[in-house]
XYZ file of C-alpha atoms in Angstrom:
511
model
C 2.852 66.068 -17.036
C 4.642 62.747 -16.956
C 8.129 61.616 -15.999
C 10.626 61.886 -18.866
C 10.931 58.441 -20.419
C 14.720 58.819 -20.566
C 14.883 58.511 -16.789
C 16.426 55.342 -15.414
C 13.257 54.534 -13.487
C 11.096 54.449 -16.634
C 9.454 51.158 -17.575
C 7.315 50.083 -20.517
C 4.746 47.276 -20.371
C 3.584 45.904 -23.727
C -0.046 44.825 -23.467
C -2.807 45.653 -20.995
C -3.836 42.058 -20.411
C -4.173 40.952 -16.810
C -0.506 39.910 -16.685
C 0.635 43.260 -18.069
C -1.568 45.257 -15.718
C -0.370 43.205 -12.742
C 3.219 43.792 -13.880
C 2.611 47.530 -14.092
C 1.174 47.513 -10.571
C 4.193 45.611 -9.235
C 6.614 47.975 -10.984
C 4.702 51.034 -9.816
C 4.968 49.766 -6.250
C 8.738 49.502 -6.777
C 8.996 53.148 -7.801
C 9.021 52.858 -11.580
C 7.335 55.356 -13.875
C 5.307 52.880 -15.937
C 3.729 53.293 -19.359
C 1.396 50.485 -20.497
C 0.857 50.309 -24.259
C -2.046 48.326 -25.713
C -3.530 48.031 -29.183
C -7.135 47.465 -28.019
C -9.687 50.051 -26.898
C -9.995 48.836 -23.310
C -7.881 47.022 -20.729
C -7.989 43.325 -19.938
C -6.649 41.658 -23.089
C -8.289 38.243 -23.291
C -10.108 39.192 -20.092
C -11.724 42.257 -21.654
C -15.336 42.638 -22.756
C -17.519 43.907 -25.568
C -20.827 45.720 -25.030
C -23.455 45.319 -27.724
C -27.167 46.215 -27.724
C -27.305 46.474 -23.954
C -25.440 43.208 -23.325
C -21.913 42.952 -21.936
C -19.965 39.944 -23.141
C -16.943 38.900 -21.112
C -14.692 37.668 -23.891
C -12.423 35.333 -21.965
C -12.058 34.114 -18.374
C -15.227 34.065 -16.317
C -14.299 32.574 -12.931
C -11.942 33.676 -10.195
C -10.035 31.107 -8.160
C -7.269 31.607 -5.586
C -8.420 35.114 -4.562
C -5.307 35.545 -2.431
C -3.174 36.200 -5.526
C -5.232 39.343 -6.146
C -5.256 40.277 -2.462
C -1.462 40.001 -2.355
C -1.087 42.046 -5.543
C -3.239 44.847 -4.188
C -1.486 44.691 -0.794
C 1.892 45.146 -2.521
C 0.469 48.434 -3.832
C -0.875 49.474 -0.433
C -4.472 48.786 -1.453
C -7.348 46.514 -0.441
C -8.554 44.330 -3.311
C -12.001 43.842 -1.811
C -12.597 47.595 -1.659
C -12.008 47.799 -5.404
C -13.652 44.563 -6.623
C -16.917 42.922 -5.547
C -16.111 39.202 -5.489
C -18.991 36.762 -5.019
C -18.533 33.080 -4.056
C -20.312 30.622 -6.342
C -22.354 27.740 -4.946
C -22.461 25.429 -6.763
C -19.275 26.025 -8.730
C -20.566 24.445 -11.927
C -22.616 21.529 -13.217
C -21.298 18.865 -15.587
C -23.846 17.128 -17.863
C -23.635 13.983 -20.018
C -25.695 12.779 -22.990
C -27.396 10.092 -20.865
C -28.964 12.817 -18.696
C -26.681 12.266 -15.698
C -25.139 15.265 -13.954
C -22.382 16.120 -11.513
C -22.574 19.256 -9.387
C -19.265 20.596 -8.060
C -19.310 22.339 -4.682
C -16.776 23.436 -2.096
C -18.166 21.302 0.725
C -16.394 17.925 0.929
C -19.438 16.048 2.208
C -21.547 17.421 -0.637
C -18.922 16.278 -3.133
C -18.745 12.812 -1.581
C -22.528 12.602 -1.824
C -22.310 13.493 -5.526
C -19.715 10.783 -6.104
C -21.825 8.240 -4.205
C -24.917 9.197 -6.199
C -23.143 8.856 -9.530
C -20.837 5.918 -8.804
C -20.897 4.494 -5.241
C -17.891 2.285 -5.845
C -15.670 5.295 -6.565
C -16.007 7.118 -3.226
C -12.763 5.665 -1.837
C -10.913 6.442 -5.065
C -12.178 10.017 -4.991
C -10.857 10.469 -1.449
C -7.474 9.285 -2.678
C -7.698 11.758 -5.579
C -8.247 14.590 -3.094
C -5.073 13.570 -1.274
C -3.252 13.428 -4.598
C -4.538 16.924 -5.337
C -3.345 18.371 -2.033
C 0.151 16.929 -2.391
C 0.437 18.360 -5.895
C -0.817 21.724 -4.696
C 1.912 21.902 -2.046
C 4.662 21.155 -4.555
C 3.290 22.681 -7.737
C 1.427 25.763 -6.532
C 2.960 26.751 -3.218
C 6.431 25.619 -4.254
C 6.728 26.727 -7.881
C 4.016 29.043 -9.217
C 5.329 32.380 -7.914
C 8.993 31.363 -7.938
C 11.457 32.310 -10.701
C 12.277 29.215 -12.782
C 14.777 30.612 -15.292
C 17.657 28.691 -13.752
C 17.724 25.019 -14.707
C 18.689 24.027 -11.180
C 15.324 25.225 -9.841
C 13.629 22.621 -12.017
C 16.213 19.877 -11.482
C 15.934 19.984 -7.702
C 12.181 19.287 -7.734
C 12.509 16.308 -10.099
C 12.755 13.703 -7.294
C 9.469 14.900 -5.828
C 7.961 15.064 -9.308
C 8.965 11.440 -9.792
C 7.473 10.439 -6.441
C 4.163 12.069 -7.379
C 4.268 10.549 -10.887
C 4.189 13.930 -12.563
C 5.077 12.110 -15.782
C 1.593 10.604 -15.723
C -1.236 12.609 -17.270
C -4.100 14.071 -15.282
C -6.465 11.712 -17.125
C -4.136 8.816 -16.283
C -4.305 9.733 -12.602
C -8.108 9.959 -12.742
C -8.210 6.498 -14.347
C -6.082 5.105 -11.521
C -8.457 6.482 -8.899
C -11.986 6.066 -10.309
C -13.641 3.638 -12.717
C -16.701 5.548 -13.894
C -15.853 7.245 -17.226
C -18.008 10.224 -16.299
C -16.022 10.819 -13.124
C -12.774 10.370 -15.019
C -13.849 13.250 -17.196
C -15.082 15.375 -14.256
C -11.750 14.986 -12.449
C -9.532 15.595 -15.467
C -11.084 18.273 -17.693
C -9.728 21.322 -15.843
C -6.516 21.688 -17.916
C -8.714 22.462 -20.920
C -9.328 25.864 -19.329
C -5.617 26.634 -19.588
C -5.192 25.046 -23.011
C -3.922 21.574 -22.120
C -4.887 18.121 -23.398
C -5.888 16.060 -20.313
C -4.432 12.963 -22.000
C -0.948 14.505 -21.977
C -0.855 17.350 -19.440
C 0.960 16.375 -16.239
C -0.997 15.035 -13.275
C 0.321 18.035 -11.316
C -2.808 19.804 -12.572
C -4.838 17.686 -10.182
C -3.980 20.534 -7.806
C -6.926 22.453 -9.316
C -9.328 20.217 -7.363
C -7.608 21.281 -4.145
C -7.654 24.949 -5.160
C -11.402 24.793 -5.742
C -12.069 22.933 -2.509
C -9.818 25.098 -0.350
C -10.403 28.563 -1.787
C -13.670 28.284 -3.691
C -14.781 29.540 -7.102
C -15.831 33.170 -7.416
C -17.330 35.643 -9.841
C -16.354 39.314 -10.013
C -19.404 41.550 -10.341
C -18.933 43.415 -13.586
C -16.965 40.446 -14.924
C -13.209 40.104 -15.216
C -13.384 43.444 -17.033
C -14.155 45.017 -13.645
C -10.886 43.613 -12.283
C -8.950 45.001 -15.262
C -10.578 48.413 -14.815
C -9.683 48.389 -11.109
C -6.077 47.534 -11.994
C -5.897 50.542 -14.312
C -7.123 52.793 -11.501
C -4.332 51.512 -9.255
C -1.704 52.069 -11.964
C -2.869 55.626 -12.555
C -2.944 56.318 -8.826
C 0.748 55.333 -8.809
C 1.463 57.903 -11.516
C 1.564 55.400 -14.363
C -0.036 55.666 -17.785
C -2.220 53.231 -19.725
C -2.413 54.095 -23.411
C -4.894 52.395 -25.746
C -4.804 52.192 -29.562
C -1.015 52.049 -29.186
C 0.320 48.943 -30.927
C 3.946 48.031 -30.306
C 5.626 46.858 -33.503
C 9.181 46.325 -32.272
C 11.262 46.135 -29.128
C 14.315 48.334 -29.587
C 17.606 46.732 -28.634
C 20.972 48.502 -28.449
C 23.753 45.969 -28.254
C 22.324 43.384 -25.902
C 20.073 45.727 -23.920
C 16.433 46.711 -24.398
C 16.079 50.456 -24.874
C 12.377 50.917 -25.549
C 9.805 50.206 -28.248
C 8.635 51.481 -31.604
C 4.898 51.709 -32.240
C 3.175 50.788 -35.485
C 2.716 54.504 -36.267
C 6.472 55.106 -35.966
C 6.491 56.679 -32.510
C 9.338 55.557 -30.257
C 9.093 55.304 -26.482
C 12.353 54.878 -24.576
C 12.955 53.033 -21.324
C 15.702 50.735 -20.003
C 13.118 48.264 -18.689
C 10.632 46.582 -21.049
C 8.057 43.988 -19.979
C 6.167 42.099 -22.672
C 2.705 40.801 -21.899
C 2.306 39.968 -25.576
C 2.294 36.242 -26.305
C 5.806 34.859 -25.917
C 5.714 33.585 -29.499
C 4.735 37.019 -30.842
C 7.333 38.700 -28.629
C 10.178 36.637 -30.020
C 9.016 36.102 -33.596
C 7.756 39.606 -34.330
C 8.766 42.159 -31.704
C 12.394 40.917 -31.730
C 12.422 39.972 -35.420
C 15.492 42.104 -36.194
C 17.596 40.584 -33.436
C 19.475 37.339 -33.665
C 18.033 35.216 -30.878
C 19.995 32.792 -28.741
C 17.242 30.484 -27.501
C 13.794 31.303 -28.840
C 14.461 31.060 -32.547
C 11.644 30.745 -35.073
C 12.561 27.087 -35.496
C 12.299 26.358 -31.794
C 9.004 28.187 -31.440
C 7.601 26.285 -34.407
C 8.486 23.005 -32.709
C 6.449 23.847 -29.603
C 3.052 22.299 -29.010
C 0.441 25.035 -28.805
C -2.799 25.045 -26.863
C -6.051 24.383 -28.676
C -8.142 27.076 -30.284
C -11.555 28.256 -29.137
C -14.811 28.885 -30.945
C -17.037 31.115 -28.856
C -20.601 32.169 -29.610
C -21.758 35.202 -27.641
C -25.463 35.974 -27.680
C -28.066 37.930 -25.762
C -31.647 36.727 -25.428
C -34.738 38.827 -24.843
C -37.323 38.069 -22.144
C -35.684 34.843 -20.988
C -34.628 35.645 -17.410
C -37.161 33.185 -15.978
C -36.639 30.499 -18.568
C -34.475 27.378 -18.240
C -34.348 27.466 -14.416
C -32.028 24.448 -14.316
C -29.365 26.253 -16.386
C -27.111 27.935 -13.853
C -24.171 30.321 -14.127
C -21.605 27.691 -15.264
C -22.485 24.475 -17.129
C -20.225 21.994 -18.925
C -21.795 19.620 -21.430
C -20.166 16.489 -22.818
C -20.074 14.939 -26.246
C -20.482 11.150 -26.436
C -16.700 10.940 -26.904
C -14.133 12.324 -24.479
C -10.736 10.967 -25.458
C -11.634 10.719 -29.150
C -12.677 14.364 -29.251
C -9.472 15.390 -27.468
C -7.471 13.457 -30.054
C -9.262 15.239 -32.902
C -8.605 18.657 -31.349
C -5.014 18.318 -30.161
C -3.433 15.670 -32.394
C -5.323 15.425 -35.669
C -6.308 19.082 -35.968
C -9.719 17.915 -37.138
C -12.921 19.897 -36.648
C -15.262 17.226 -35.307
C -19.029 17.148 -35.685
C -19.560 16.436 -31.988
C -18.540 18.927 -29.328
C -18.297 19.477 -25.609
C -19.347 22.939 -24.476
C -18.938 25.415 -21.670
C -22.146 27.436 -21.307
C -21.740 30.671 -19.370
C -24.865 32.452 -18.139
C -23.593 35.373 -16.015
C -27.029 37.000 -15.892
C -27.954 34.429 -13.223
C -25.560 36.288 -10.904
C -24.867 39.731 -12.372
C -27.783 41.910 -13.568
C -25.383 44.386 -15.198
C -24.641 42.034 -18.109
C -28.080 42.339 -19.761
C -31.175 44.557 -19.875
C -33.813 43.769 -17.249
C -35.600 40.504 -18.020
C -32.982 39.434 -20.573
C -30.017 37.050 -20.518
C -26.427 37.138 -21.691
C -24.673 33.912 -22.693
C -21.455 32.707 -24.118
C -20.927 29.181 -25.349
C -17.374 27.941 -25.820
C -16.165 24.926 -27.780
C -12.523 23.735 -27.852
C -11.345 23.379 -31.458
C -7.994 22.846 -33.217
C -5.544 25.733 -33.443
C -4.403 27.043 -36.815
C -0.923 25.530 -36.799
C -1.751 22.162 -38.357
C -0.719 21.344 -41.914
C -4.312 21.622 -43.118
C -5.838 24.196 -40.734
C -9.547 24.853 -40.429
C -10.655 27.678 -42.723
C -12.967 29.644 -40.469
C -14.148 31.894 -43.284
C -15.789 28.750 -44.660
C -16.620 26.896 -41.448
C -17.990 29.531 -39.042
C -21.622 29.419 -40.197
C -21.863 25.632 -40.340
C -20.075 25.129 -37.011
C -22.329 27.666 -35.313
C -25.344 25.778 -36.698
C -24.018 22.538 -35.171
C -23.416 24.365 -31.893
C -26.975 25.727 -31.979
C -28.359 22.187 -32.332
C -26.305 21.116 -29.315
C -27.302 24.098 -27.162
C -30.945 23.507 -28.061
C -30.794 20.324 -25.960
C -30.185 22.434 -22.852
C -31.900 25.724 -23.746
C -34.931 24.659 -25.796
C -36.190 27.437 -28.046
C -33.319 29.800 -27.207
C -32.592 30.772 -30.803
C -36.021 32.385 -31.156
C -35.104 34.838 -28.397
C -31.662 35.948 -29.657
C -31.517 39.729 -30.068
C -27.780 40.206 -30.563
C -24.824 37.911 -31.211
C -21.233 37.563 -32.369
C -18.665 34.798 -32.717
C -14.929 34.450 -32.103
C -12.883 31.762 -33.850
C -9.162 30.960 -33.655
C -8.722 33.392 -36.556
C -10.107 36.156 -34.329
C -7.763 35.157 -31.512
C -4.887 35.429 -33.995
C -5.968 38.833 -35.276
C -7.270 40.442 -32.069
C -4.704 39.134 -29.583
C -1.802 38.414 -31.981
C -1.855 34.857 -30.704
C 0.410 32.496 -32.702
C -1.661 29.833 -34.468
C -4.792 31.416 -33.012
C -4.126 29.413 -29.849
C -6.417 30.221 -26.960
C -3.785 29.888 -24.219
C -0.343 30.210 -25.849
C 2.091 27.267 -25.479
C 0.429 24.085 -24.214
C 1.318 23.345 -20.551
C 2.944 19.951 -21.048
C 5.599 18.935 -18.542
C 8.488 19.629 -20.961
C 6.941 23.005 -21.810
C 6.652 24.145 -18.194
C 8.940 25.728 -15.583
C 12.493 26.056 -17.002
C 11.355 24.629 -20.363
C 8.884 27.491 -20.880
C 9.922 30.968 -22.093
C 11.473 32.591 -19.037
C 10.185 35.630 -17.171
C 13.628 37.185 -17.587
C 14.617 37.054 -21.225
C 18.003 35.732 -22.281
C 17.667 37.664 -25.550
C 18.180 41.197 -24.166
C 19.088 42.738 -20.825
C 16.206 44.664 -19.339
C 13.571 42.562 -21.162
C 11.065 40.529 -19.142
C 7.983 38.454 -19.976
C 4.685 38.020 -18.176
C 1.412 36.374 -19.166
C 0.174 32.990 -20.340
C 3.169 32.131 -22.531
C 5.766 32.365 -19.785
C 6.134 30.835 -16.305
C 3.925 29.759 -14.548
C 1.462 29.600 -17.459
C -2.100 30.310 -18.513
C -5.181 30.888 -16.376
C -5.883 34.074 -14.460
C -4.008 33.026 -11.291
C -1.070 32.041 -13.487
C -0.784 35.324 -15.356
C -1.218 37.329 -12.139
C 1.494 35.177 -10.536
C 3.836 35.801 -13.481
C 3.888 39.448 -12.369
C 4.753 38.338 -8.842
C 7.736 36.478 -10.306
C 8.656 39.660 -12.184
C 8.580 41.581 -8.897
C 11.170 39.183 -7.492
C 13.469 39.581 -10.505
C 13.387 43.354 -10.983
C 15.155 45.492 -8.368
C 13.523 48.557 -6.882
C 13.685 51.596 -9.124
C 16.794 53.721 -8.707
C 16.262 56.830 -6.627
C 15.608 59.931 -8.698
C 17.336 62.926 -7.072
C 15.536 65.372 -9.307
C 12.514 64.467 -11.425
C 12.617 65.975 -14.879
C 9.240 66.826 -16.258
C 8.114 66.790 -19.865
C 4.830 67.774 -21.456
C 2.537 64.869 -22.293
């Protein structure tokens, strides 16, 4: 038995990604009868997983930062996050490698980091200390002051502009790194983080230097069972609140009566009614497809087309047999560099060109989590940033997948010699798969790119101006991509949506 969806406390959440699940938890805590609708077979969205031949592949995010955003979410629901999820601190966080054989190991301890800087480039120690101060100041303004705060009113953005100017937020994160350190390797190591939320370090605001402070202050963690384990725990909370999570239920349209959202229609024709609709679908898909029959005031097709979108991703997932003791220097997280940094970024973000060289993120969760692979085996994923599909002459992945994977194999061979002989199962995801699986416009990995004029008020708002009762969460809205960002978008939602109206008498209907 479930609450009748005609009740005024009914709410629909489109998409069981982490933002949608967090939204459902927040709404459930406010007394809403929530139904989450998702087209995939399991929760998590881009943070879900696929199991194949005894290997579990985490498809998207792999690290957990800022654990307090999860603790606060669970606390709002009267629960203890750490009783539901086994979070393990990582030490080291990750290792960065360059073609000349040099390395940089990132850790939480400040003295250890200073020693790494001194080992790599002694003359940059003072500049690195200044960068840490830059990072803390940007954290205070950008994270504490803006991330979980509604930004749909222009004034909220205008009033922080003087501080933005003082911190030179107009300068890119790479520009800030160049001001502070001279070694090109360190410039890369201090500026690459926006790539993990879809931003070009040459153009993304220096506010993203705050990531260095987040890592130093709160650490980098791994959830045992992967991010999928967090998504599964979120579903358990939602169901304990009386909510539903329905899979294989694709929303085709948001129903609008006058200027108010009234529910959704599924691709099979079923309608589900509710006066409150939250879309965790990509903001571009929400406006271009789910509201395609409504004349839009702000987010027209033309405006969405003019946005700059995050890059695409090519990911090779593979499991290896009998390799658990091999490659002892290859840890849980490794980032490898192509000979070019800025040139490769230009090819990816500006030219839309699929380059021959590549920088990679190599994820080896079996170093930490034995559940990802059979005993004695390994599970890997290797990620390469590539152009999205929105350029005039987009990459044709039906033609390029095999050759690009071969180039990636040659690159990985430098770090995992002989690995290909041990592969027992594999699969690849290209931007075309992101487009088809996640309904991501242009196959972008992280929705709209987080440039300064595509952030805060300039980003699609959490409360939609297109229909009353319609809200947005997830990577395409404020505060943006990255797991802490999408979880925080639900916190913003919780501040915008009032508590559910009291129900004097609950009507019941058969499921």
